[in-house]
Coordinates of C-alpha atoms and ligand atoms in Angstrom, one line a residue:
M1399 CA 2.2 31.0 -25.0
K1400 CA 5.4 33.1 -25.3
T1401 CA 8.5 31.0 -25.9
K1402 CA 11.1 31.2 -23.1
W1403 CA 14.8 30.3 -23.0
W1404 CA 14.2 27.9 -20.1
H1405 CA 11.3 26.0 -21.7
N1406 CA 13.6 23.2 -22.9
A1407 CA 15.9 23.3 -19.8
V1408 CA 16.0 20.7 -17.2
V1409 CA 16.4 21.6 -13.5
Y1410 CA 18.6 19.6 -11.1
Q1411 CA 17.8 20.0 -7.4
I1412 CA 20.6 20.1 -4.9
Y1413 CA 20.0 19.6 -1.2
P1414 CA 23.4 21.1 -0.1
R1415 CA 23.7 19.3 3.2
S1416 CA 23.6 15.9 1.5
F1417 CA 25.3 16.6 -1.8
M1418 CA 29.1 16.7 -1.3
D1419 CA 31.3 17.5 1.7
S1420 CA 34.6 19.3 0.8
N1421 CA 36.2 19.7 4.2
G1422 CA 35.5 16.5 6.1
D1423 CA 33.0 17.8 8.7
G1424 CA 30.3 15.5 7.5
I1425 CA 28.1 18.2 6.1
G1426 CA 27.8 18.9 2.4
D1427 CA 28.8 22.4 1.3
I1428 CA 29.3 24.9 -1.5
G1429 CA 32.9 23.8 -2.1
G1430 CA 31.5 20.3 -2.6
I1431 CA 28.9 21.6 -5.2
I1432 CA 31.6 23.4 -7.1
S1433 CA 33.7 20.2 -7.3
K1434 CA 30.7 18.5 -8.9
L1435 CA 29.8 21.1 -11.5
D1436 CA 31.5 19.1 -14.3
Y1437 CA 29.4 16.1 -13.3
L1438 CA 26.2 18.2 -13.6
H1439 CA 27.4 19.7 -16.9
Q1440 CA 28.0 16.2 -18.2
L1441 CA 24.4 15.3 -17.3
G1442 CA 23.4 18.4 -19.4
I1443 CA 21.2 20.3 -17.0
N1444 CA 21.0 24.1 -17.3
L1445 CA 19.4 25.1 -14.0
I1446 CA 20.2 24.2 -10.4
W1447 CA 17.6 24.7 -7.7
L1448 CA 19.8 25.2 -4.7
S1449 CA 17.9 24.4 -1.4
P1450 CA 18.8 27.1 1.2
V1451 CA 22.4 27.8 2.0
Y1452 CA 21.7 31.0 3.9
R1453 CA 22.8 31.6 7.6
S1454 CA 20.5 29.5 9.7
P1455 CA 20.3 27.7 13.1
M1456 CA 19.3 24.7 11.0
D1457 CA 16.1 23.8 12.9
D1458 CA 14.6 22.8 9.5
N1459 CA 18.0 22.4 7.6
G1460 CA 18.1 25.9 6.4
Y1461 CA 14.4 26.5 5.7
D1462 CA 14.7 28.7 8.9
I1463 CA 16.8 31.7 7.8
S1464 CA 18.4 34.1 10.2
D1465 CA 20.2 36.1 7.5
Y1466 CA 19.1 36.2 3.9
E1467 CA 22.3 37.8 2.7
D1468 CA 24.9 35.6 4.3
I1469 CA 25.8 32.0 3.9
A1470 CA 25.7 29.4 6.8
A1471 CA 29.2 28.9 8.1
E1472 CA 28.9 25.1 7.6
F1473 CA 28.1 25.6 3.9
G1474 CA 30.8 28.2 3.1
T1475 CA 31.1 31.9 2.5
L1476 CA 29.5 34.6 0.3
A1477 CA 32.7 34.6 -1.7
Q1478 CA 32.3 30.8 -2.4
M1479 CA 28.7 31.5 -3.4
D1480 CA 29.9 34.0 -6.0
T1481 CA 32.4 31.5 -7.3
L1482 CA 29.6 28.9 -7.6
I1483 CA 27.4 31.3 -9.5
A1484 CA 30.3 32.2 -11.9
Q1485 CA 31.6 28.6 -12.3
A1486 CA 28.1 27.4 -13.0
K1487 CA 27.5 30.1 -15.5
A1488 CA 30.8 29.2 -17.3
R1489 CA 29.1 25.8 -17.9
D1490 CA 25.8 27.4 -19.0
I1491 CA 24.1 26.6 -15.7
H1492 CA 22.0 29.1 -13.8
I1493 CA 21.3 28.9 -10.1
L1494 CA 17.8 29.3 -8.7
M1495 CA 18.0 30.4 -5.0
D1496 CA 15.4 29.0 -2.6
L1497 CA 13.4 32.0 -1.4
V1498 CA 11.9 31.2 2.0
V1499 CA 9.8 34.2 2.9
N1500 CA 6.6 32.8 4.4
H1501 CA 8.6 32.8 7.6
T1502 CA 12.1 33.5 9.0
S1503 CA 14.1 31.8 11.7
D1504 CA 13.4 32.9 15.3
E1505 CA 17.0 34.1 15.3
H1506 CA 16.5 36.5 12.5
P1507 CA 17.2 40.1 13.7
W1508 CA 13.7 41.1 12.7
F1509 CA 12.3 38.6 15.1
L1510 CA 14.8 39.3 17.8
E1511 CA 13.7 43.0 17.6
A1512 CA 10.0 42.0 17.5
L1513 CA 10.5 40.1 20.8
K1514 CA 11.6 43.3 22.5
G1515 CA 8.1 44.5 22.9
K1516 CA 4.8 45.6 21.4
D1517 CA 6.2 49.0 20.6
N1518 CA 9.2 47.8 18.7
P1519 CA 9.1 48.9 15.0
Y1520 CA 9.6 45.2 13.9
R1521 CA 6.8 43.8 16.1
D1522 CA 4.5 44.0 13.1
F1523 CA 6.8 42.0 10.9
Y1524 CA 5.2 38.9 12.5
I1525 CA 1.7 37.8 13.4
W1526 CA 0.6 38.3 17.0
R1527 CA -2.6 37.5 18.7
K1528 CA -3.8 37.7 22.3
A1529 CA -4.2 34.5 24.3
A1530 CA -7.5 32.8 24.6
A1531 CA -9.5 33.4 27.8
D1532 CA -7.8 30.4 29.5
G1533 CA -4.4 31.7 28.6
G1534 CA -4.0 29.1 25.8
P1535 CA -3.4 29.7 22.1
P1536 CA -5.8 32.1 20.3
N1537 CA -7.3 29.2 18.3
D1538 CA -6.8 25.6 17.5
F1539 CA -4.6 26.1 14.4
H1540 CA -2.2 23.3 14.1
S1541 CA 1.4 23.5 12.8
Y1542 CA 2.6 21.2 9.9
F1543 CA 5.4 20.0 12.2
G1544 CA 3.1 19.0 15.1
G1545 CA 1.5 20.8 18.0
S1546 CA -0.1 24.2 18.1
G1547 CA 0.7 26.7 15.3
W1548 CA 0.9 29.4 18.0
A1549 CA 3.8 29.9 20.4
L1550 CA 3.7 32.0 23.6
D1551 CA 5.9 35.1 24.0
E1552 CA 6.2 35.0 27.7
A1553 CA 7.3 38.7 28.0
S1554 CA 4.1 40.1 26.4
G1555 CA 1.7 37.2 27.0
D1556 CA 0.8 37.2 23.3
Y1557 CA 1.2 34.4 20.9
Y1558 CA 2.9 34.5 17.5
L1559 CA 1.9 32.3 14.5
H1560 CA 4.2 29.6 13.1
Q1561 CA 2.8 27.3 10.4
F1562 CA 6.0 25.2 10.6
S1563 CA 8.2 24.8 13.7
K1564 CA 8.0 27.3 16.5
R1565 CA 11.5 28.4 15.4
Q1566 CA 10.0 29.5 12.1
P1567 CA 7.7 32.4 12.9
D1568 CA 5.4 33.5 10.0
L1569 CA 6.1 36.9 8.4
N1570 CA 3.2 39.3 8.3
W1571 CA 2.6 39.9 4.6
D1572 CA -0.1 42.5 5.5
N1573 CA 2.8 44.8 6.4
P1574 CA 4.2 46.8 3.5
R1575 CA 7.5 47.2 5.2
V1576 CA 7.9 43.4 4.9
H1577 CA 7.4 43.7 1.2
A1578 CA 10.0 46.4 0.9
E1579 CA 12.6 44.4 2.8
V1580 CA 12.0 41.2 0.9
H1581 CA 12.0 42.9 -2.5
A1582 CA 15.2 44.7 -1.7
M1583 CA 16.8 41.4 -0.6
M1584 CA 15.7 39.7 -3.8
N1585 CA 17.0 42.4 -6.0
R1586 CA 20.4 42.1 -4.3
W1587 CA 20.5 38.4 -5.1
L1588 CA 19.4 39.0 -8.7
A1589 CA 22.2 41.5 -9.1
K1590 CA 24.7 38.8 -8.1
G1591 CA 23.8 37.0 -11.3
I1592 CA 21.5 34.2 -10.2
G1593 CA 18.9 32.7 -12.6
G1594 CA 15.9 33.3 -10.4
F1595 CA 14.1 31.8 -7.4
R1596 CA 12.3 28.7 -6.3
M1597 CA 9.7 30.1 -3.9
D1598 CA 9.1 28.1 -0.7
V1599 CA 5.4 27.6 0.2
I1600 CA 4.5 30.7 -1.7
D1601 CA 0.8 29.9 -1.6
L1602 CA 0.8 30.6 2.1
I1603 CA 1.9 34.3 2.0
G1604 CA -1.6 35.7 1.4
K1605 CA -2.9 34.1 4.7
E1606 CA -6.0 35.3 6.3
V1607 CA -5.2 34.4 9.8
D1608 CA -8.4 35.1 11.7
R1609 CA -10.4 33.1 9.2
Q1610 CA -7.8 30.3 9.5
I1611 CA -7.3 30.5 5.7
M1612 CA -3.5 29.9 5.2
A1613 CA -3.2 28.7 1.6
N1614 CA -4.6 30.8 -1.3
G1615 CA -5.6 33.7 0.8
K1616 CA -7.3 36.7 -0.8
N1617 CA -4.1 38.8 -1.3
L1618 CA -1.9 36.0 -2.6
H1619 CA -1.9 36.8 -6.3
A1620 CA -1.7 40.6 -5.7
L1621 CA 1.4 40.0 -3.6
I1622 CA 3.1 37.9 -6.2
R1623 CA 2.3 40.4 -9.0
Q1624 CA 3.7 43.1 -6.8
M1625 CA 6.8 41.1 -6.2
N1626 CA 7.2 40.4 -9.9
R1627 CA 7.0 44.1 -10.7
A1628 CA 9.4 45.1 -8.0
T1629 CA 12.0 42.4 -8.7
F1630 CA 12.4 39.6 -11.2
G1631 CA 9.8 40.9 -13.7
K1632 CA 12.5 43.3 -14.8
G1633 CA 14.6 40.6 -16.3
D1634 CA 14.5 37.2 -17.9
Y1635 CA 14.4 35.1 -14.8
V1636 CA 13.0 31.7 -13.9
T1637 CA 10.6 31.6 -10.9
V1638 CA 9.0 28.5 -9.5
G1639 CA 6.2 28.7 -7.0
E1640 CA 5.9 25.8 -4.5
A1641 CA 2.1 25.5 -4.1
W1642 CA 0.8 22.4 -2.3
S1643 CA -2.7 23.9 -2.5
A1644 CA -2.8 24.7 -6.2
S1645 CA -5.6 23.4 -8.5
P1646 CA -5.1 23.6 -12.2
E1647 CA -7.2 26.9 -12.1
D1648 CA -4.8 28.3 -9.6
A1649 CA -1.8 27.2 -11.6
L1650 CA -3.1 29.3 -14.5
L1651 CA -3.3 32.3 -12.2
Y1652 CA 0.3 31.8 -11.1
S1653 CA 1.8 31.0 -14.5
A1654 CA -0.3 32.3 -17.5
D1655 CA 1.7 34.9 -19.6
D1656 CA -0.7 37.8 -19.1
R1657 CA -0.8 37.3 -15.3
E1658 CA 2.8 38.5 -14.9
E1659 CA 3.3 36.4 -11.8
L1660 CA 5.7 33.3 -12.0
S1661 CA 7.3 31.1 -14.7
M1662 CA 5.7 27.9 -13.4
V1663 CA 4.0 26.3 -10.5
F1664 CA 5.3 23.3 -8.5
Q1665 CA 2.2 21.3 -7.4
F1666 CA 1.7 18.0 -5.7
D1667 CA -1.6 16.4 -6.8
H1668 CA 0.1 13.3 -8.0
I1669 CA 1.9 13.0 -4.6
K1670 CA -1.1 13.8 -2.4
Q1671 CA -3.3 11.3 -4.0
F1672 CA -1.3 8.5 -2.3
W1673 CA -1.8 9.9 1.2
D1674 CA -4.5 8.8 3.5
E1675 CA -7.5 11.2 3.7
T1676 CA -7.2 11.6 7.5
E1677 CA -3.7 10.3 8.4
G1678 CA -2.0 12.1 5.6
K1679 CA 1.5 11.1 4.5
W1680 CA 2.0 8.9 7.6
R1681 CA -0.3 6.3 6.2
S1682 CA 0.3 5.8 2.5
K1683 CA -1.9 4.2 0.0
P1684 CA -0.4 1.7 -2.5
F1685 CA 0.4 3.1 -5.9
D1686 CA -2.6 3.0 -8.2
L1687 CA -1.9 3.7 -11.9
A1688 CA -5.5 4.6 -12.8
G1689 CA -5.6 7.4 -10.3
F1690 CA -2.1 8.5 -11.3
K1691 CA -3.0 8.7 -15.0
T1692 CA -6.1 10.7 -14.2
V1693 CA -4.2 13.3 -12.2
I1694 CA -1.3 13.7 -14.7
D1695 CA -3.8 13.9 -17.6
K1696 CA -5.8 16.6 -15.7
W1697 CA -2.7 18.8 -15.3
Q1698 CA -1.4 18.2 -18.8
T1699 CA -4.7 19.1 -20.3
A1700 CA -5.4 22.1 -18.1
L1701 CA -2.0 23.7 -18.8
S1702 CA -1.7 22.8 -22.5
H1703 CA -2.0 26.3 -24.0
Q1704 CA -1.5 28.6 -21.1
G1705 CA 0.6 28.3 -17.9
W1706 CA 3.5 26.0 -17.3
N1707 CA 4.0 23.1 -15.0
S1708 CA 7.0 21.6 -13.2
L1709 CA 7.5 17.9 -13.7
F1710 CA 8.9 15.9 -10.9
W1711 CA 8.6 12.6 -9.1
S1712 CA 10.7 13.5 -6.0
N1713 CA 12.3 16.3 -4.1
H1714 CA 13.9 16.8 -0.6
D1715 CA 10.5 16.5 1.1
L1716 CA 9.4 13.3 -0.7
P1717 CA 10.4 9.6 -1.0
R1718 CA 12.7 8.5 -3.7
A1719 CA 11.0 8.2 -7.1
V1720 CA 12.0 4.6 -7.8
S1721 CA 10.8 3.5 -4.3
K1722 CA 7.5 5.3 -4.7
F1723 CA 6.5 4.8 -8.3
G1724 CA 8.8 2.0 -9.5
D1725 CA 10.6 -1.1 -8.1
E1726 CA 13.5 -0.9 -5.7
G1727 CA 14.5 -4.5 -6.3
E1728 CA 14.9 -6.6 -9.4
F1729 CA 13.6 -3.9 -11.7
R1730 CA 15.3 -0.9 -10.1
E1731 CA 17.2 0.1 -13.2
A1732 CA 14.4 -0.6 -15.6
S1733 CA 11.8 1.2 -13.6
A1734 CA 14.1 4.2 -12.9
K1735 CA 14.6 4.5 -16.7
M1736 CA 10.9 4.1 -17.4
L1737 CA 10.1 6.9 -14.8
A1738 CA 12.7 9.1 -16.4
T1739 CA 11.3 8.6 -19.9
A1740 CA 7.8 9.3 -18.7
L1741 CA 8.7 12.5 -16.9
H1742 CA 10.8 14.0 -19.7
C1743 CA 8.2 13.2 -22.3
L1744 CA 5.5 15.2 -20.5
K1745 CA 4.8 18.9 -21.2
G1746 CA 6.5 21.2 -18.6
T1747 CA 9.9 21.6 -17.1
P1748 CA 11.5 18.4 -15.7
Y1749 CA 13.2 18.4 -12.3
I1750 CA 15.8 15.8 -11.3
Y1751 CA 16.4 15.5 -7.6
Q1752 CA 20.0 14.7 -6.7
G1753 CA 20.6 10.9 -6.8
E1754 CA 17.5 10.2 -8.9
E1755 CA 19.8 10.0 -12.0
I1756 CA 21.5 6.9 -10.5
G1757 CA 18.3 5.4 -9.1
M1758 CA 18.9 6.0 -5.4
T1759 CA 16.3 4.4 -3.2
N1760 CA 14.5 5.1 0.2
V1761 CA 16.3 4.2 3.4
R1762 CA 15.1 2.2 6.4
F1763 CA 17.0 3.2 9.6
D1764 CA 16.4 0.7 12.4
T1765 CA 15.8 3.2 15.1
V1766 CA 14.1 6.6 15.3
D1767 CA 17.3 8.3 16.6
E1768 CA 18.9 7.7 13.3
Y1769 CA 16.4 10.1 11.7
R1770 CA 17.2 13.8 11.5
D1771 CA 14.2 15.4 9.9
I1772 CA 12.3 17.7 12.4
E1773 CA 9.0 16.7 10.8
S1774 CA 9.5 13.0 11.2
L1775 CA 10.9 13.3 14.7
N1776 CA 8.2 15.7 16.0
L1777 CA 5.3 13.8 14.4
Y1778 CA 6.7 10.5 15.7
Q1779 CA 6.4 11.8 19.3
E1780 CA 3.1 13.5 18.8
R1781 CA 1.4 10.5 17.2
L1782 CA 2.8 7.9 19.6
Q1783 CA 1.2 10.1 22.4
Q1784 CA -2.0 9.9 20.5
G1785 CA -1.9 6.1 20.5
V1786 CA -0.4 5.3 17.1
S1787 CA 2.0 2.3 17.4
H1788 CA 5.7 2.5 16.9
E1789 CA 5.4 0.0 14.0
D1790 CA 2.7 2.0 12.2
M1791 CA 4.6 5.3 12.5
M1792 CA 7.9 3.7 11.4
S1793 CA 6.1 2.3 8.3
G1794 CA 4.9 5.8 7.6
I1795 CA 8.4 7.2 7.9
Y1796 CA 9.7 4.4 5.7
A1797 CA 7.1 5.2 3.0
N1798 CA 7.0 9.0 3.1
G1799 CA 9.5 10.4 5.6
R1800 CA 11.7 13.3 4.2
D1801 CA 15.0 11.7 5.2
N1802 CA 14.5 9.1 2.4
A1803 CA 15.7 11.9 0.1
R1804 CA 18.3 13.3 2.5
T1805 CA 20.8 10.5 2.9
P1806 CA 24.1 11.5 1.4
M1807 CA 24.6 11.4 -2.4
Q1808 CA 26.3 8.2 -3.4
W1809 CA 29.4 9.1 -5.3
D1810 CA 31.4 5.9 -5.2
S1811 CA 31.8 2.6 -3.3
S1812 CA 34.4 3.9 -0.9
E1813 CA 33.5 4.5 2.8
N1814 CA 30.6 6.9 3.3
A1815 CA 29.9 6.6 -0.5
G1816 CA 32.7 9.2 -1.2
F1817 CA 30.4 11.9 0.3
T1818 CA 32.7 12.8 3.2
T1819 CA 36.0 11.8 4.8
G1820 CA 34.4 12.5 8.2
T1821 CA 31.2 11.3 9.9
P1822 CA 28.1 12.1 7.8
W1823 CA 25.5 14.1 9.5
I1824 CA 22.9 11.4 8.6
G1825 CA 23.6 7.8 7.8
V1826 CA 24.5 6.7 4.3
N1827 CA 22.1 4.3 2.6
P1828 CA 23.9 0.9 2.9
N1829 CA 23.2 0.1 -0.8
Y1830 CA 25.9 2.7 -1.9
R1831 CA 28.3 -0.1 -2.7
D1832 CA 26.2 -1.0 -5.7
I1833 CA 24.3 2.2 -6.4
N1834 CA 26.7 5.1 -6.9
V1835 CA 27.9 7.7 -9.5
A1836 CA 31.2 6.0 -10.3
A1837 CA 29.5 2.7 -11.1
A1838 CA 26.8 4.5 -13.2
L1839 CA 29.4 6.5 -15.2
A1840 CA 31.3 3.3 -16.0
Q1841 CA 28.3 1.4 -17.3
P1842 CA 27.3 2.6 -20.7
D1843 CA 23.6 1.6 -20.4
S1844 CA 23.2 3.0 -16.8
I1845 CA 20.3 5.1 -15.5
F1846 CA 22.7 8.1 -15.6
W1847 CA 23.3 7.9 -19.3
H1848 CA 19.6 7.4 -19.9
Y1849 CA 18.9 10.7 -18.1
Q1850 CA 21.6 12.3 -20.1
K1851 CA 20.0 11.3 -23.4
L1852 CA 16.6 12.6 -22.2
V1853 CA 18.0 16.0 -21.2
A1854 CA 19.7 16.3 -24.6
L1855 CA 16.6 15.2 -26.5
R1856 CA 14.5 18.1 -25.1
K1857 CA 17.0 20.5 -26.7
Q1858 CA 16.8 18.7 -30.1
H1859 CA 13.1 18.1 -30.4
P1860 CA 10.6 21.0 -29.8
I1861 CA 7.8 18.4 -29.9
L1862 CA 9.0 17.2 -26.4
V1863 CA 8.7 20.8 -25.1
Y1864 CA 5.8 22.2 -26.9
G1865 CA 3.8 19.3 -28.3
D1866 CA 0.2 18.9 -27.2
F1867 CA -0.5 16.0 -24.9
Q1868 CA -3.2 13.4 -25.6
Q1869 CA -3.6 10.3 -23.6
V1870 CA -4.1 7.0 -25.5
L1871 CA -5.0 3.5 -24.2
T1872 CA -6.6 5.4 -21.3
E1873 CA -8.2 2.4 -19.7
H1874 CA -5.2 0.1 -19.8
P1875 CA -4.4 -1.2 -16.3
Q1876 CA -0.6 -1.4 -16.6
V1877 CA 0.4 1.0 -19.3
F1878 CA 0.4 4.8 -19.4
A1879 CA 0.7 6.1 -23.0
W1880 CA 0.2 9.3 -24.8
L1881 CA 0.8 11.2 -27.9
R1882 CA 2.5 14.6 -28.3
T1883 CA 1.7 16.5 -31.5
L1884 CA 3.3 19.6 -32.9
G1885 CA 2.6 20.8 -36.5
D1886 CA 2.7 17.7 -38.6
D1887 CA 4.7 15.6 -36.1
T1888 CA 3.5 13.0 -33.8
L1889 CA 5.3 11.3 -31.0
L1890 CA 4.0 8.2 -29.2
V1891 CA 5.2 7.6 -25.6
V1892 CA 4.6 4.2 -24.0
N1893 CA 5.4 3.3 -20.4
N1894 CA 4.8 0.0 -18.8
F1895 CA 4.3 0.8 -15.1
S1896 CA 4.3 -2.9 -14.1
R1897 CA 6.8 -5.6 -13.3
E1898 CA 5.0 -8.0 -15.7
P1899 CA 5.4 -8.2 -19.4
V1900 CA 2.3 -6.8 -21.2
T1901 CA 0.8 -7.6 -24.6
L1902 CA -0.4 -4.3 -25.8
H1903 CA -3.1 -4.2 -28.5
L1904 CA -2.8 -1.0 -30.4
P1905 CA -5.8 0.9 -31.8
E1906 CA -5.9 1.2 -35.6
S1907 CA -4.7 4.8 -35.6
L1908 CA -1.4 3.6 -34.0
Q1909 CA -0.8 0.6 -36.2
N1910 CA 1.8 0.3 -38.9
W1911 CA 3.9 3.3 -37.8
H1912 CA 7.5 3.6 -38.9
G1913 CA 9.7 6.2 -37.5
E1914 CA 12.6 7.2 -35.3
C1915 CA 12.8 5.7 -31.8
L1916 CA 14.0 8.7 -29.7
I1917 CA 14.5 6.7 -26.5
S1918 CA 14.1 3.2 -25.2
H1919 CA 15.9 1.0 -22.8
Y1920 CA 15.1 -2.4 -24.4
T1921 CA 15.3 -3.1 -28.1
P1922 CA 14.6 0.2 -29.9
R1923 CA 11.1 0.2 -31.5
H1924 CA 11.1 1.8 -35.0
T1925 CA 7.9 0.2 -36.2
L1926 CA 4.5 -0.7 -34.7
A1927 CA 2.4 -3.7 -35.6
A1928 CA -1.1 -4.5 -34.3
S1929 CA 0.3 -5.5 -31.0
L1930 CA 3.5 -5.2 -28.9
E1931 CA 5.1 -7.4 -26.3
L1932 CA 6.3 -5.0 -23.7
Q1933 CA 9.0 -6.0 -21.2
P1934 CA 8.7 -5.2 -17.5
Y1935 CA 8.9 -1.5 -17.0
E1936 CA 9.6 -1.0 -20.7
S1937 CA 9.2 2.5 -22.1
F1938 CA 9.9 4.1 -25.4
A1939 CA 9.2 7.2 -27.5
L1940 CA 8.6 6.8 -31.2
L1941 CA 8.6 9.8 -33.5
K1942 CA 6.3 9.0 -36.5
G1943 CA 8.0 9.3 -39.9
R1944 CA 6.1 11.6 -42.3
Ligands
GLC175 C1 8.7 23.7 2.0 C2 10.1 23.1 2.0 C3 10.3 22.2 3.2 C4 10.2 23.1 4.4 C5 8.9 23.9 4.4 C6 9.0 25.0 5.4 O1 7.7 22.8 1.9 O2 10.2 22.4 0.8 O3 11.5 21.5 3.2 O4 10.3 22.3 5.6 O5 8.6 24.5 3.2 O6 9.9 26.0 4.9
CA176 CA1 31.5 20.4 4.9

């Protein structure tokens, strides 16, 4: 594997709408992000994944773009975006723009042109099919956001494909003119000095529509290689492919050096395993450590010498890490720190989702109207019509709804958590009086400072970045532990994933170690005996002395 400058970097994801509002309109914006760059610098991150800030009617909060080369008025201006790029760079932070090119907004000029008729030169930028014999959609393909994946264009009587909302028409990646436009747009962003791209649902662009194959279509990897050659492959950029469908074998296709595709893949195996086989995310299964260990182990092993993984517990589409994998109550701090240690001691690039570094939790709004996410709102309607009860659907939203991650960032204990002086576009989590950045910065042993230590450790210890992964104590029901090895060095990482103390009997090979405890959040452990008494959610990493 070739060594890259970003291998030891940590990415921080910003969901702009919910991060910081600088002008009191209740919506986070670029000015707000600029005002918090010192905070991010203090955390030590080197990359920001910026969720979309482009011009958009905001049907899906910016994942529906109507102009790739302008900024949404509510987020700011292109000049402010240039300032953000420059000010971040001055702090050694690079910005990854969110590249959403599986679809555009229905207000994008290409789509407005396409609607003008079958002869319009932009018609073929999108995917059209004739109605079925009964006038209905061409087939039963279903949108991720509910209802048919086909929408009728009344003027022509044809349907266009939309895998997400009907205001997000899919681009036709069989059309070379689409490639040329997208590549040119990407090159203009690269020229502005960004660090690269996070690529939204990139596994869908090779779709084979008539076979109803959307993910992993036959042209997918050829399209990515072509994009690499035409754009970011010419420089030292970071590219992250969001790929819900990726298997470890696919991940190697995306990210092995000789493939010349992407830097790394962002896959969801450890998330999807807690979704119901038929009901999906709306009926979640309880966390089960054995299954979790199996999935993480599979990915760590498969990508150990080639390819590169993204490491994350949460993002803007997922529940909060501590609510999903830890404990929101008594052990919130301990479990948040344990999860942080586990994540940062795996092989790959860690991602911190805004608020994770202070242990923000899921939210439970009383009524459906308080939710804002198009997916939760649409699916609530659709599934109630199908006979699902209000209570069942609300419990699905509480467990896995995307607004869990989208409540405003909690900066301090003042009104609206210091996020805005106006009315926030979505309710603030009521726990902001206790859980907020100001409180975390003031408390020397807070979750924030634990994250800061972990981010710094990756820069000091190549073993955390490049060490081979090997699980130990594999059958243990509460503990997830592994070794990292690099040259003559060995690091032992132990995580108690339970709220109970655990007596851990160590195999002989791990007994009588002495060394340096790189990180812990109880009493540091410098030596190992035959057994250990682990505290609830205790974790530590011990570098064996030579
Ligand atoms: C990705 C984004 C999600 C968005 C969808 C459609 O999964 O992360 O937020 O709704 O793509 O663009
Ligand atoms: Ca604002």
